[in-house]
Protein backbone atom coordinates (compact mmCIF):
# COMPACT_ATOMS: atom_id res chain seq x y z
CA UNK A 1 0.00 0.00 0.00
CA UNK A 2 1.38 3.40 -0.96
CA UNK A 3 0.10 6.38 1.01
CA UNK A 4 0.25 9.99 -0.06
CA UNK A 5 -0.44 11.58 3.32
CA UNK A 6 -0.46 15.14 1.95
CA UNK A 7 -3.14 14.47 -0.61
CA UNK A 8 -5.03 11.74 1.26
CA UNK A 9 -4.51 9.19 -1.47
CA UNK A 10 -3.86 5.46 -1.21
CA UNK A 11 -2.91 2.95 -3.88
CA UNK A 12 -3.07 -0.74 -3.01
CA UNK A 13 -0.67 -2.86 -5.05
CA UNK A 14 0.10 -6.59 -5.25
CA UNK A 15 2.77 -7.56 -2.73
CA UNK A 16 5.34 -8.27 -5.46
CA UNK A 17 5.14 -4.61 -6.52
CA UNK A 18 7.06 -3.60 -3.41
CA UNK A 19 9.98 -5.79 -4.46
CA UNK A 20 10.05 -3.76 -7.68
CA UNK A 21 9.64 -0.38 -6.01
CA UNK A 22 12.26 -0.82 -3.33
CA UNK A 23 14.80 -1.38 -6.09
CA UNK A 24 13.49 1.53 -8.17
CA UNK A 25 15.59 3.92 -6.12
CA UNK A 26 17.09 5.79 -9.07
CA UNK A 27 20.23 3.64 -9.37
CA UNK A 28 19.02 1.19 -12.06
CA UNK A 29 17.16 1.19 -15.37
CA UNK A 30 13.92 -0.79 -15.58
CA UNK A 31 15.62 -4.02 -16.65
CA UNK A 32 17.99 -3.67 -13.67
CA UNK A 33 15.08 -3.05 -11.31
CA UNK A 34 13.35 -6.21 -12.57
CA UNK A 35 16.53 -8.28 -12.23
CA UNK A 36 17.02 -7.05 -8.64
CA UNK A 37 13.38 -7.75 -7.77
CA UNK A 38 13.62 -11.28 -9.15
CA UNK A 39 16.48 -12.01 -6.80
CA UNK A 40 13.91 -11.64 -4.02
CA UNK A 41 11.50 -14.02 -5.75
CA UNK A 42 9.18 -11.42 -7.33
CA UNK A 43 7.50 -12.77 -10.47
CA UNK A 44 7.66 -9.65 -12.58
CA UNK A 45 8.77 -8.79 -16.11
CA UNK A 46 9.91 -5.56 -17.72
CA UNK A 47 6.47 -4.81 -19.21
CA UNK A 48 4.81 -5.27 -15.81
CA UNK A 49 7.37 -3.06 -14.08
CA UNK A 50 6.95 -0.36 -16.74
CA UNK A 51 3.16 -0.45 -16.31
CA UNK A 52 3.56 -0.04 -12.55
CA UNK A 53 5.98 2.87 -12.94
CA UNK A 54 3.66 4.51 -15.52
CA UNK A 55 0.82 4.28 -13.01
CA UNK A 56 2.92 6.01 -10.35
CA UNK A 57 4.10 8.65 -12.78
CA UNK A 58 0.49 9.50 -13.61
CA UNK A 59 0.02 10.17 -9.88
CA UNK A 60 3.13 12.41 -9.90
CA UNK A 61 4.79 10.03 -7.42
CA UNK A 62 8.00 9.39 -9.36
CA UNK A 63 11.13 11.42 -8.85
CA UNK A 64 14.08 11.24 -11.22
CA UNK A 65 17.54 10.11 -10.17
CA UNK A 66 18.88 8.68 -6.93
CA UNK A 67 19.01 10.69 -3.69
CA UNK A 68 22.49 12.10 -3.08
CA UNK A 69 22.69 10.60 0.39
CA UNK A 70 20.60 8.76 2.93
CA UNK A 71 17.33 10.55 3.64
CA UNK A 72 17.87 11.51 7.25
CA UNK A 73 14.63 13.24 8.20
CA UNK A 74 14.69 15.93 10.90
CA UNK A 75 17.88 15.88 12.91
CA UNK A 76 17.55 15.62 16.68
CA UNK A 77 19.67 18.52 17.86
CA UNK A 78 20.42 17.93 21.54
CA UNK A 79 23.58 19.59 22.73
CA UNK A 80 26.03 16.97 24.07
CA UNK A 81 26.67 19.18 27.13
CA UNK A 82 22.96 19.63 27.95
CA UNK A 83 22.86 18.06 31.41
CA UNK A 84 19.35 19.10 32.40
CA UNK A 85 17.39 16.28 34.04
CA UNK A 86 14.08 15.42 32.42
CA UNK A 87 11.17 16.29 34.71
CA UNK A 88 8.38 13.73 34.74
CA UNK A 89 4.68 14.38 35.26
CA UNK A 90 4.25 11.93 38.14
CA UNK A 91 0.45 12.28 38.01
CA UNK A 92 0.61 10.93 34.44
CA UNK A 93 1.89 7.45 35.40
CA UNK A 94 -0.34 4.54 34.44
CA UNK A 95 -0.45 0.74 34.22
CA UNK A 96 -0.51 -0.78 30.71
CA UNK A 97 -3.36 -3.29 30.34
CA UNK A 98 -1.54 -5.07 27.48
CA UNK A 99 -4.55 -5.07 25.19
CA UNK A 100 -2.53 -3.52 22.36
CA UNK A 101 -5.00 -0.86 21.17
CA UNK A 102 -2.11 1.57 20.61
CA UNK A 103 -0.38 -0.94 18.28
CA UNK A 104 -3.45 -0.78 16.02
CA UNK A 105 -4.07 2.96 16.08
CA UNK A 106 -1.23 4.62 14.19
CA UNK A 107 -0.26 4.50 10.52
CA UNK A 108 3.51 4.66 11.18
CA UNK A 109 5.56 2.84 13.82
CA UNK A 110 9.14 4.09 13.52
CA UNK A 111 12.37 2.20 14.10
CA UNK A 112 15.94 3.42 14.48
CA UNK A 113 18.79 1.39 12.91
CA UNK A 114 19.54 -0.05 16.37
CA UNK A 115 15.88 -1.04 16.76
CA UNK A 116 16.08 -2.95 13.47
CA UNK A 117 19.00 -5.01 14.77
CA UNK A 118 17.45 -5.68 18.19
CA UNK A 119 14.08 -6.65 16.76
CA UNK A 120 15.72 -8.89 14.13
CA UNK A 121 17.72 -10.66 16.85
CA UNK A 122 14.65 -11.11 19.07
CA UNK A 123 12.59 -12.46 16.17
CA UNK A 124 15.26 -14.75 14.74
CA UNK A 125 12.68 -17.46 13.94
CA UNK A 126 10.56 -15.14 11.81
CA UNK A 127 11.16 -16.35 8.22
CA UNK A 128 9.90 -13.16 6.58
CA UNK A 129 12.37 -11.14 8.63
CA UNK A 130 15.21 -13.48 7.77
CA UNK A 131 14.63 -13.61 4.02
CA UNK A 132 12.42 -10.65 3.06
CA UNK A 133 13.31 -7.95 5.56
CA UNK A 134 12.53 -5.29 2.91
CA UNK A 135 8.87 -6.31 3.31
CA UNK A 136 8.98 -5.84 7.10
CA UNK A 137 11.16 -2.76 7.67
CA UNK A 138 9.98 -0.16 5.18
CA UNK A 139 11.42 3.25 4.34
CA UNK A 140 9.54 5.99 6.18
CA UNK A 141 9.30 7.93 2.91
CA UNK A 142 9.87 7.05 -0.74
CA UNK A 143 11.36 3.77 -1.93
CA UNK A 144 15.09 4.33 -1.30
CA UNK A 145 16.49 3.12 2.05
CA UNK A 146 16.08 5.52 4.97
CA UNK A 147 17.93 5.17 8.29
CA UNK A 148 14.64 5.39 10.18
CA UNK A 149 12.26 2.60 9.12
CA UNK A 150 8.57 1.91 9.55
CA UNK A 151 7.22 -1.51 10.57
CA UNK A 152 4.90 -3.07 8.00
CA UNK A 153 1.28 -3.19 9.11
CA UNK A 154 -0.84 -6.31 8.75
CA UNK A 155 -4.61 -5.89 8.90
CA UNK A 156 -4.07 -2.36 10.11
CA UNK A 157 -1.90 -3.35 13.09
CA UNK A 158 1.84 -3.64 13.69
CA UNK A 159 2.91 -6.98 12.18
CA UNK A 160 4.49 -7.95 15.53
CA UNK A 161 1.22 -7.61 17.43
CA UNK A 162 0.02 -11.09 18.36
CA UNK A 163 -3.57 -12.33 18.49
CA UNK A 164 -3.86 -12.00 22.26
CA UNK A 165 -2.85 -8.31 22.09
CA UNK A 166 0.72 -8.94 23.24
CA UNK A 167 3.79 -7.54 21.49
CA UNK A 168 5.66 -10.41 19.80
CA UNK A 169 9.00 -8.64 20.16
CA UNK A 170 8.43 -8.21 23.90
CA UNK A 171 7.31 -11.83 24.22
CA UNK A 172 10.36 -13.24 22.44
CA UNK A 173 13.08 -10.75 23.39
CA UNK A 174 11.85 -9.02 26.55
CA UNK A 175 10.96 -5.37 27.05
CA UNK A 176 14.49 -4.23 26.18
CA UNK A 177 14.17 -5.61 22.64
CA UNK A 178 11.24 -3.40 21.73
CA UNK A 179 11.67 -0.40 19.42
CA UNK A 180 12.66 2.64 21.46
CA UNK A 181 9.57 4.56 20.34
CA UNK A 182 7.32 1.74 21.60
CA UNK A 183 9.23 1.41 24.88
CA UNK A 184 8.86 5.15 25.58
CA UNK A 185 5.32 5.51 24.24
CA UNK A 186 3.16 7.39 25.26
CA UNK A 187 5.66 9.81 26.80
CA UNK A 188 6.08 13.13 25.03
CA UNK A 189 9.14 15.30 25.75
CA UNK A 190 9.09 19.06 25.42
CA UNK A 191 11.86 21.58 26.11
CA UNK A 192 10.21 24.79 27.30
CA UNK A 193 13.49 26.71 27.41
CA UNK A 194 13.92 26.12 31.16
CA UNK A 195 13.16 22.45 31.70
CA UNK A 196 12.67 19.32 29.65
CA UNK A 197 9.28 17.99 30.61
CA UNK A 198 7.83 14.52 30.09
CA UNK A 199 4.09 13.87 30.14
CA UNK A 200 1.94 11.18 28.51
CA UNK A 201 -0.17 11.69 25.42
CA UNK A 202 -3.55 10.52 26.68
CA UNK A 203 -4.58 8.36 23.74
CA UNK A 204 -5.48 4.94 25.11
CA UNK A 205 -7.59 3.61 27.93
CA UNK A 206 -4.79 2.78 30.37
CA UNK A 207 -3.15 6.20 30.09
CA UNK A 208 -6.57 7.77 30.57
CA UNK A 209 -6.75 6.09 34.01
CA UNK A 210 -3.64 7.42 35.69
CA UNK A 211 -2.05 5.79 38.70
CA UNK A 212 0.73 7.85 40.31
CA UNK A 213 1.89 4.73 42.21
CA UNK A 214 2.78 2.98 38.93
CA UNK A 215 6.27 2.84 37.43
CA UNK A 216 7.81 6.13 36.20
CA UNK A 217 7.05 7.14 32.62
CA UNK A 218 10.76 7.09 31.79
CA UNK A 219 14.09 6.41 33.49
CA UNK A 220 15.85 9.22 35.33
CA UNK A 221 17.80 10.75 32.50
CA UNK A 222 19.63 13.88 31.39
CA UNK A 223 18.95 15.55 28.05
CA UNK A 224 22.35 14.61 26.62
CA UNK A 225 21.64 10.92 27.32
CA UNK A 226 18.30 10.76 25.50
CA UNK A 227 18.44 7.85 23.07
CA UNK A 228 18.29 8.24 19.31
CA UNK A 229 14.72 7.89 18.11
CA UNK A 230 13.17 9.87 20.95
CA UNK A 231 11.66 13.11 19.73
CA UNK A 232 12.25 16.24 21.76
CA UNK A 233 9.86 19.05 20.82
CA UNK A 234 10.71 22.64 21.66
CA UNK A 235 8.68 25.66 22.62
CA UNK A 236 10.19 28.28 20.31
CA UNK A 237 11.70 31.44 21.84
CA UNK A 238 8.98 33.42 20.12
CA UNK A 239 5.70 31.50 20.38
CA UNK A 240 3.49 31.87 17.30
CA UNK A 241 -0.20 32.25 17.85
CA UNK A 242 -1.66 32.72 14.36
CA UNK A 243 -1.78 35.48 11.77
CA UNK A 244 2.02 35.88 11.91
CA UNK A 245 1.86 37.17 15.51
CA UNK A 246 4.34 36.10 18.17
CA UNK A 247 4.89 36.46 21.89
CA UNK A 248 7.88 35.78 24.12
CA UNK A 249 8.15 32.19 25.35
CA UNK A 250 8.20 33.13 29.04
CA UNK A 251 4.91 35.04 28.67
CA UNK A 252 3.30 32.14 26.81
CA UNK A 253 4.36 29.63 29.48
CA UNK A 254 3.21 31.89 32.33
CA UNK A 255 -0.21 32.41 30.73
CA UNK A 256 -0.66 28.69 30.13
CA UNK A 257 0.29 27.87 33.71
CA UNK A 258 -2.06 30.57 34.99
CA UNK A 259 -5.21 29.04 33.52
CA UNK A 260 -7.45 28.01 36.39
CA UNK A 261 -10.63 26.53 35.03
CA UNK A 262 -13.63 24.62 36.32
CA UNK A 263 -14.41 23.60 32.72
CA UNK A 264 -11.15 23.14 30.75
CA UNK A 265 -12.89 22.92 27.35
CA UNK A 266 -14.65 26.23 27.88
CA UNK A 267 -11.46 27.92 29.11
CA UNK A 268 -9.39 26.59 26.21
CA UNK A 269 -11.92 27.70 23.60
CA UNK A 270 -12.27 31.15 25.18
CA UNK A 271 -8.49 31.51 25.17
CA UNK A 272 -8.29 30.35 21.56
CA UNK A 273 -10.85 32.95 20.46
CA UNK A 274 -9.02 35.70 22.36
CA UNK A 275 -5.69 34.67 20.82
CA UNK A 276 -7.29 34.69 17.38
CA UNK A 277 -8.14 38.32 18.04
CA UNK A 278 -4.53 39.00 18.99
CA UNK A 279 -4.88 39.28 22.76
CA UNK A 280 -5.06 37.41 26.10
CA UNK A 281 -1.43 36.81 27.01
CA UNK A 282 -1.86 37.67 30.64
CA UNK A 283 -4.92 35.68 31.67
CA UNK A 284 -7.85 33.80 30.23
CA UNK A 285 -11.28 35.36 30.73
CA UNK A 286 -13.53 32.79 32.39
CA UNK A 287 -17.27 32.78 31.97
CA UNK A 288 -17.24 34.46 28.54
CA UNK A 289 -20.11 33.45 26.27
CA UNK A 290 -19.21 30.92 23.61
CA UNK A 291 -20.46 31.54 20.10
CA UNK A 292 -22.04 28.19 19.16
CA UNK A 293 -22.02 28.96 15.43
CA UNK A 294 -18.19 29.29 15.47
CA UNK A 295 -17.88 25.94 17.27
CA UNK A 296 -20.34 24.36 14.83
CA UNK A 297 -18.40 25.69 11.84
CA UNK A 298 -15.23 23.94 13.02
CA UNK A 299 -17.16 20.71 13.61
CA UNK A 300 -18.44 20.86 10.04
CA UNK A 301 -14.81 20.79 8.88
CA UNK A 302 -13.93 17.99 11.32
CA UNK A 303 -16.88 15.88 10.13
CA UNK A 304 -15.81 16.21 6.50
CA UNK A 305 -12.20 15.39 7.35
CA UNK A 306 -13.21 12.31 9.39
CA UNK A 307 -15.45 11.14 6.53
CA UNK A 308 -12.62 11.47 3.99
CA UNK A 309 -10.17 9.66 6.27
CA UNK A 310 -12.69 6.87 6.99
CA UNK A 311 -13.10 6.28 3.26
CA UNK A 312 -9.35 6.38 2.66
CA UNK A 313 -8.48 4.02 5.51
CA UNK A 314 -11.25 1.61 4.49
CA UNK A 315 -9.58 1.07 1.11
CA UNK A 316 -6.77 -0.85 2.77
CA UNK A 317 -7.82 -1.62 6.35
CA UNK A 318 -11.28 -2.82 5.43
CA UNK A 319 -14.49 -1.24 6.74
CA UNK A 320 -14.63 -3.26 9.99
CA UNK A 321 -11.20 -2.21 11.19
CA UNK A 322 -11.04 -0.48 14.58
CA UNK A 323 -9.68 2.77 13.13
CA UNK A 324 -12.34 2.90 10.39
CA UNK A 325 -15.12 2.36 12.93
CA UNK A 326 -13.71 5.16 15.05
CA UNK A 327 -13.46 7.55 12.11
CA UNK A 328 -17.00 6.82 10.94
CA UNK A 329 -18.37 7.37 14.42
CA UNK A 330 -16.48 10.64 14.80
CA UNK A 331 -17.77 11.78 11.40
CA UNK A 332 -21.34 11.18 12.59
CA UNK A 333 -20.83 12.88 15.96
CA UNK A 334 -18.99 15.86 14.45
CA UNK A 335 -21.68 16.10 11.77
CA UNK A 336 -24.33 16.51 14.46
CA UNK A 337 -22.21 19.11 16.23
CA UNK A 338 -22.09 21.08 12.98
CA UNK A 339 -25.59 22.29 13.89
CA UNK A 340 -25.20 25.33 16.20
CA UNK A 341 -28.09 24.22 18.43
CA UNK A 342 -26.43 20.84 19.08
CA UNK A 343 -23.01 22.44 19.56
CA UNK A 344 -24.54 24.80 22.15
CA UNK A 345 -25.96 21.82 24.06
CA UNK A 346 -22.66 19.93 24.13
CA UNK A 347 -20.70 23.00 25.24
CA UNK A 348 -22.96 23.14 28.30
CA UNK A 349 -23.15 19.35 28.83
CA UNK A 350 -21.30 17.31 31.43
CA UNK A 351 -18.35 15.32 30.11
CA UNK A 352 -15.91 12.96 31.77
CA UNK A 353 -14.70 15.77 34.04
CA UNK A 354 -11.85 13.72 35.56
CA UNK A 355 -10.43 12.74 32.19
CA UNK A 356 -10.88 16.21 30.69
CA UNK A 357 -8.98 17.62 33.66
CA UNK A 358 -6.21 15.03 33.21
CA UNK A 359 -5.83 15.80 29.49
CA UNK A 360 -5.76 19.51 30.29
CA UNK A 361 -3.17 19.03 33.07
CA UNK A 362 -0.96 16.95 30.74
CA UNK A 363 -1.13 19.65 28.06
CA UNK A 364 -0.21 22.34 30.57
CA UNK A 365 2.59 20.29 32.12
CA UNK A 366 4.11 19.34 28.76
CA UNK A 367 3.46 22.75 27.10
CA UNK A 368 2.43 20.69 24.07
CA UNK A 369 0.01 23.35 22.81
CA UNK A 370 2.87 25.86 22.58
CA UNK A 371 5.18 23.98 20.22
CA UNK A 372 3.36 24.33 16.90
CA UNK A 373 2.87 27.05 14.31
CA UNK A 374 -0.42 28.34 15.68
CA UNK A 375 -1.17 28.22 19.41
CA UNK A 376 -4.69 29.60 18.97
CA UNK A 377 -5.52 26.69 16.70
CA UNK A 378 -3.89 24.07 18.97
CA UNK A 379 -5.71 25.34 22.05
CA UNK A 380 -9.05 25.48 20.22
CA UNK A 381 -8.50 21.97 18.87
CA UNK A 382 -8.09 20.62 22.39
CA UNK A 383 -11.45 22.11 23.38
CA UNK A 384 -13.05 20.63 20.26
CA UNK A 385 -11.68 17.19 21.16
CA UNK A 386 -13.28 17.38 24.61
CA UNK A 387 -16.65 18.38 23.17
CA UNK A 388 -16.45 15.77 20.43
CA UNK A 389 -15.75 13.11 23.07
CA UNK A 390 -18.83 14.23 25.05
CA UNK A 391 -20.99 13.82 21.94
CA UNK A 392 -19.32 10.58 20.87
CA UNK A 393 -20.17 8.87 24.14
CA UNK A 394 -23.84 8.87 23.07
CA UNK A 395 -23.15 6.81 19.91
CA UNK A 396 -20.66 4.20 21.11
CA UNK A 397 -21.72 0.55 20.88
CA UNK A 398 -20.30 -2.90 21.59
CA UNK A 399 -18.80 -3.00 18.09
CA UNK A 400 -16.34 -0.25 19.03
CA UNK A 401 -12.94 -0.66 20.63
CA UNK A 402 -12.39 -0.54 24.36
CA UNK A 403 -10.73 2.89 24.35
CA UNK A 404 -13.65 4.42 22.50
CA UNK A 405 -16.15 2.68 24.76
CA UNK A 406 -14.51 3.39 28.10
CA UNK A 407 -12.57 6.63 27.58
CA UNK A 408 -13.89 8.34 24.42
CA UNK A 409 -11.66 11.38 24.87
CA UNK A 410 -8.53 9.22 24.60
CA UNK A 411 -9.81 7.65 21.37
CA UNK A 412 -10.78 11.05 19.98
CA UNK A 413 -7.31 12.44 20.81
CA UNK A 414 -5.50 9.50 19.14
CA UNK A 415 -7.65 9.70 16.02
CA UNK A 416 -7.44 13.48 15.87
CA UNK A 417 -3.63 13.39 15.90
CA UNK A 418 -3.11 10.40 13.60
CA UNK A 419 -5.61 11.61 11.00
CA UNK A 420 -5.16 15.37 11.43
CA UNK A 421 -8.86 15.92 12.05
CA UNK A 422 -8.15 19.54 12.96
CA UNK A 423 -7.06 20.13 9.35
S1 LIG B 1 6.70 -3.50 18.13
FE1 LIG B 1 5.41 -4.30 19.75
S2 LIG B 1 4.90 -2.52 21.06
FE2 LIG B 1 5.69 -1.73 19.08
S3 LIG B 1 3.83 -1.37 17.87
FE3 LIG B 1 4.60 -3.45 17.38
S4 LIG B 1 3.45 -4.82 18.74
FE4 LIG B 1 3.24 -2.73 19.56
Short mmCIF file of N, CA and C in Angstrom, two decimals, residues 339-423:
data_model
loop_
_atom_site.label_atom_id
_atom_site.label_comp_id
_atom_site.label_asym_id
_atom_site.label_seq_id
_atom_site.Cartn_x
_atom_site.Cartn_y
_atom_site.Cartn_z
N UNK A 339 -24.38 21.47 13.71
CA UNK A 339 -25.59 22.29 13.89
C UNK A 339 -25.38 23.15 15.15
N UNK A 340 -25.49 24.47 15.03
CA UNK A 340 -25.20 25.33 16.20
C UNK A 340 -26.02 24.97 17.43
N UNK A 341 -27.28 24.53 17.25
CA UNK A 341 -28.09 24.22 18.43
C UNK A 341 -27.53 23.02 19.19
N UNK A 342 -27.02 22.02 18.43
CA UNK A 342 -26.43 20.84 19.08
C UNK A 342 -25.09 21.22 19.72
N UNK A 343 -24.31 22.00 19.00
CA UNK A 343 -23.01 22.44 19.56
C UNK A 343 -23.23 23.17 20.88
N UNK A 344 -24.27 24.03 20.92
CA UNK A 344 -24.54 24.80 22.15
C UNK A 344 -24.87 23.86 23.31
N UNK A 345 -25.61 22.79 23.01
CA UNK A 345 -25.96 21.82 24.06
C UNK A 345 -24.72 21.12 24.61
N UNK A 346 -23.83 20.70 23.69
CA UNK A 346 -22.66 19.93 24.13
C UNK A 346 -21.68 20.82 24.90
N UNK A 347 -21.58 22.08 24.52
CA UNK A 347 -20.70 23.00 25.24
C UNK A 347 -21.14 23.11 26.70
N UNK A 348 -22.44 23.03 26.93
CA UNK A 348 -22.96 23.14 28.30
C UNK A 348 -23.07 21.80 29.01
N UNK A 349 -22.90 20.69 28.25
CA UNK A 349 -23.15 19.35 28.83
C UNK A 349 -22.02 18.93 29.77
N UNK A 350 -22.30 17.91 30.56
CA UNK A 350 -21.30 17.31 31.43
C UNK A 350 -20.48 16.32 30.62
N UNK A 351 -19.18 16.34 30.74
CA UNK A 351 -18.35 15.32 30.11
C UNK A 351 -17.74 14.43 31.18
N UNK A 352 -16.69 13.72 30.80
CA UNK A 352 -15.91 12.96 31.77
C UNK A 352 -14.95 13.97 32.41
N UNK A 353 -15.44 14.63 33.48
CA UNK A 353 -14.70 15.77 34.04
C UNK A 353 -13.30 15.37 34.49
N UNK A 354 -13.17 14.15 35.06
CA UNK A 354 -11.85 13.72 35.56
C UNK A 354 -10.87 13.58 34.41
N UNK A 355 -11.33 12.96 33.33
CA UNK A 355 -10.43 12.74 32.19
C UNK A 355 -10.13 14.06 31.48
N UNK A 356 -11.13 14.90 31.33
CA UNK A 356 -10.88 16.21 30.69
C UNK A 356 -9.83 16.98 31.49
N UNK A 357 -9.94 16.93 32.80
CA UNK A 357 -8.98 17.62 33.66
C UNK A 357 -7.58 17.03 33.47
N UNK A 358 -7.51 15.69 33.37
CA UNK A 358 -6.21 15.03 33.21
C UNK A 358 -5.56 15.41 31.88
N UNK A 359 -6.35 15.43 30.81
CA UNK A 359 -5.83 15.80 29.49
C UNK A 359 -5.34 17.26 29.53
N UNK A 360 -6.12 18.10 30.15
CA UNK A 360 -5.76 19.51 30.29
C UNK A 360 -4.45 19.65 31.09
N UNK A 361 -4.37 18.95 32.22
CA UNK A 361 -3.17 19.03 33.07
C UNK A 361 -1.93 18.55 32.31
N UNK A 362 -2.10 17.47 31.51
CA UNK A 362 -0.96 16.95 30.74
C UNK A 362 -0.51 17.96 29.69
N UNK A 363 -1.48 18.64 29.08
CA UNK A 363 -1.13 19.65 28.06
C UNK A 363 -0.41 20.83 28.70
N UNK A 364 -0.86 21.21 29.89
CA UNK A 364 -0.21 22.34 30.57
C UNK A 364 1.19 21.93 31.02
N UNK A 365 1.29 20.74 31.62
CA UNK A 365 2.59 20.29 32.12
C UNK A 365 3.60 20.19 30.98
N UNK A 366 3.16 19.59 29.86
CA UNK A 366 4.11 19.34 28.76
C UNK A 366 4.29 20.54 27.85
N UNK A 367 3.42 21.57 28.00
CA UNK A 367 3.46 22.75 27.10
C UNK A 367 3.19 22.34 25.65
N UNK A 368 2.55 21.21 25.44
CA UNK A 368 2.43 20.69 24.07
C UNK A 368 1.69 21.64 23.14
N UNK A 369 0.77 22.45 23.69
CA UNK A 369 0.01 23.35 22.81
C UNK A 369 0.84 24.55 22.37
N UNK A 370 2.06 24.69 22.93
CA UNK A 370 2.87 25.86 22.58
C UNK A 370 3.94 25.57 21.53
N UNK A 371 4.04 24.31 21.07
CA UNK A 371 5.18 23.98 20.22
C UNK A 371 4.92 24.21 18.72
N UNK A 372 3.67 24.31 18.33
CA UNK A 372 3.36 24.33 16.90
C UNK A 372 3.38 25.72 16.29
N UNK A 373 2.84 25.80 15.08
CA UNK A 373 2.87 27.05 14.31
C UNK A 373 1.77 28.02 14.74
N UNK A 374 0.73 27.49 15.39
CA UNK A 374 -0.42 28.34 15.68
C UNK A 374 -1.05 27.90 17.01
N UNK A 375 -0.69 28.61 18.07
CA UNK A 375 -1.17 28.22 19.41
C UNK A 375 -2.69 28.36 19.50
N UNK A 376 -3.24 29.40 18.89
CA UNK A 376 -4.69 29.60 18.97
C UNK A 376 -5.42 28.37 18.42
N UNK A 377 -4.91 27.86 17.33
CA UNK A 377 -5.52 26.69 16.70
C UNK A 377 -5.37 25.46 17.61
N UNK A 378 -4.15 25.26 18.14
CA UNK A 378 -3.89 24.07 18.97
C UNK A 378 -4.77 24.07 20.22
N UNK A 379 -4.92 25.24 20.82
CA UNK A 379 -5.71 25.34 22.05
C UNK A 379 -7.19 25.10 21.73
N UNK A 380 -7.65 25.68 20.63
CA UNK A 380 -9.05 25.48 20.22
C UNK A 380 -9.32 24.02 19.88
N UNK A 381 -8.33 23.39 19.25
CA UNK A 381 -8.50 21.97 18.87
C UNK A 381 -8.68 21.08 20.11
N UNK A 382 -7.97 21.42 21.17
CA UNK A 382 -8.09 20.62 22.39
C UNK A 382 -9.51 20.73 22.97
N UNK A 383 -10.06 21.93 22.93
CA UNK A 383 -11.45 22.11 23.38
C UNK A 383 -12.40 21.31 22.49
N UNK A 384 -12.17 21.37 21.19
CA UNK A 384 -13.05 20.63 20.26
C UNK A 384 -13.00 19.13 20.54
N UNK A 385 -11.80 18.63 20.86
CA UNK A 385 -11.68 17.19 21.16
C UNK A 385 -12.52 16.82 22.38
N UNK A 386 -12.49 17.68 23.39
CA UNK A 386 -13.28 17.38 24.61
C UNK A 386 -14.78 17.37 24.29
N UNK A 387 -15.21 18.34 23.50
CA UNK A 387 -16.65 18.38 23.17
C UNK A 387 -17.03 17.22 22.26
N UNK A 388 -16.14 16.89 21.33
CA UNK A 388 -16.45 15.77 20.43
C UNK A 388 -16.56 14.47 21.23
N UNK A 389 -15.69 14.31 22.23
CA UNK A 389 -15.75 13.11 23.07
C UNK A 389 -17.07 13.06 23.85
N UNK A 390 -17.54 14.22 24.33
CA UNK A 390 -18.83 14.23 25.05
C UNK A 390 -19.93 13.74 24.13
N UNK A 391 -19.93 14.21 22.88
CA UNK A 391 -20.99 13.82 21.94
C UNK A 391 -20.84 12.36 21.53
N UNK A 392 -19.59 11.94 21.35
CA UNK A 392 -19.32 10.58 20.87
C UNK A 392 -19.84 9.53 21.85
N UNK A 393 -19.76 9.84 23.13
CA UNK A 393 -20.17 8.87 24.14
C UNK A 393 -21.60 8.39 23.90
N UNK A 394 -22.45 9.23 23.30
CA UNK A 394 -23.84 8.87 23.07
C UNK A 394 -24.01 7.85 21.95
N UNK A 395 -23.00 7.68 21.09
CA UNK A 395 -23.15 6.81 19.91
C UNK A 395 -22.38 5.49 20.02
N UNK A 396 -21.56 5.36 21.05
CA UNK A 396 -20.66 4.20 21.11
C UNK A 396 -21.44 2.92 21.38
N UNK A 397 -21.07 1.84 20.68
CA UNK A 397 -21.72 0.55 20.88
C UNK A 397 -20.70 -0.55 21.11
N UNK A 398 -21.20 -1.77 21.28
CA UNK A 398 -20.30 -2.90 21.59
C UNK A 398 -19.34 -3.19 20.44
N UNK A 399 -19.68 -2.73 19.23
CA UNK A 399 -18.80 -3.00 18.09
C UNK A 399 -17.54 -2.13 18.10
N UNK A 400 -17.50 -1.15 19.00
CA UNK A 400 -16.34 -0.25 19.03
C UNK A 400 -15.27 -0.73 20.00
N UNK A 401 -14.08 -0.21 19.83
CA UNK A 401 -12.94 -0.66 20.63
C UNK A 401 -13.05 -0.16 22.07
N UNK A 402 -12.25 -0.79 22.93
CA UNK A 402 -12.39 -0.54 24.36
C UNK A 402 -12.05 0.91 24.72
N UNK A 403 -11.08 1.51 24.04
CA UNK A 403 -10.73 2.89 24.35
C UNK A 403 -11.89 3.82 24.03
N UNK A 404 -12.51 3.58 22.89
CA UNK A 404 -13.65 4.42 22.50
C UNK A 404 -14.84 4.21 23.46
N UNK A 405 -15.01 2.97 23.88
CA UNK A 405 -16.15 2.68 24.76
C UNK A 405 -15.93 3.26 26.16
N UNK A 406 -14.72 3.08 26.68
CA UNK A 406 -14.51 3.39 28.10
C UNK A 406 -13.97 4.79 28.33
N UNK A 407 -13.14 5.28 27.41
CA UNK A 407 -12.57 6.63 27.58
C UNK A 407 -12.58 7.34 26.22
N UNK A 408 -13.78 7.78 25.78
CA UNK A 408 -13.89 8.34 24.42
C UNK A 408 -12.89 9.46 24.14
N UNK A 409 -12.57 10.26 25.14
CA UNK A 409 -11.66 11.38 24.87
C UNK A 409 -10.29 10.88 24.43
N UNK A 410 -9.83 9.77 25.00
CA UNK A 410 -8.53 9.22 24.60
C UNK A 410 -8.59 8.74 23.15
N UNK A 411 -9.68 8.11 22.76
CA UNK A 411 -9.81 7.65 21.37
C UNK A 411 -9.93 8.83 20.41
N UNK A 412 -10.66 9.85 20.82
CA UNK A 412 -10.78 11.05 19.98
C UNK A 412 -9.39 11.68 19.79
N UNK A 413 -8.64 11.79 20.88
CA UNK A 413 -7.31 12.44 20.81
C UNK A 413 -6.38 11.66 19.88
N UNK A 414 -6.38 10.32 19.99
CA UNK A 414 -5.50 9.50 19.14
C UNK A 414 -5.89 9.66 17.67
N UNK A 415 -7.19 9.62 17.41
CA UNK A 415 -7.65 9.70 16.02
C UNK A 415 -7.42 11.09 15.46
N UNK A 416 -7.64 12.08 16.29
CA UNK A 416 -7.44 13.48 15.87
C UNK A 416 -6.00 13.69 15.42
N UNK A 417 -5.05 13.17 16.20
CA UNK A 417 -3.63 13.39 15.90
C UNK A 417 -3.21 12.55 14.67
N UNK A 418 -3.58 11.28 14.67
CA UNK A 418 -3.11 10.40 13.60
C UNK A 418 -3.71 10.80 12.25
N UNK A 419 -4.92 11.33 12.27
CA UNK A 419 -5.61 11.61 11.00
C UNK A 419 -5.81 13.10 10.77
N UNK A 420 -5.14 13.91 11.58
CA UNK A 420 -5.16 15.37 11.43
C UNK A 420 -6.58 15.89 11.25
N UNK A 421 -7.46 15.52 12.18
CA UNK A 421 -8.86 15.92 12.05
C UNK A 421 -9.04 17.42 12.19
N UNK A 422 -8.05 18.08 12.83
CA UNK A 422 -8.15 19.54 12.96
C UNK A 422 -7.80 20.26 11.67
N UNK A 423 -7.39 19.52 10.64
CA UNK A 423 -7.06 20.13 9.35
C UNK A 423 -5.58 20.44 9.23
#
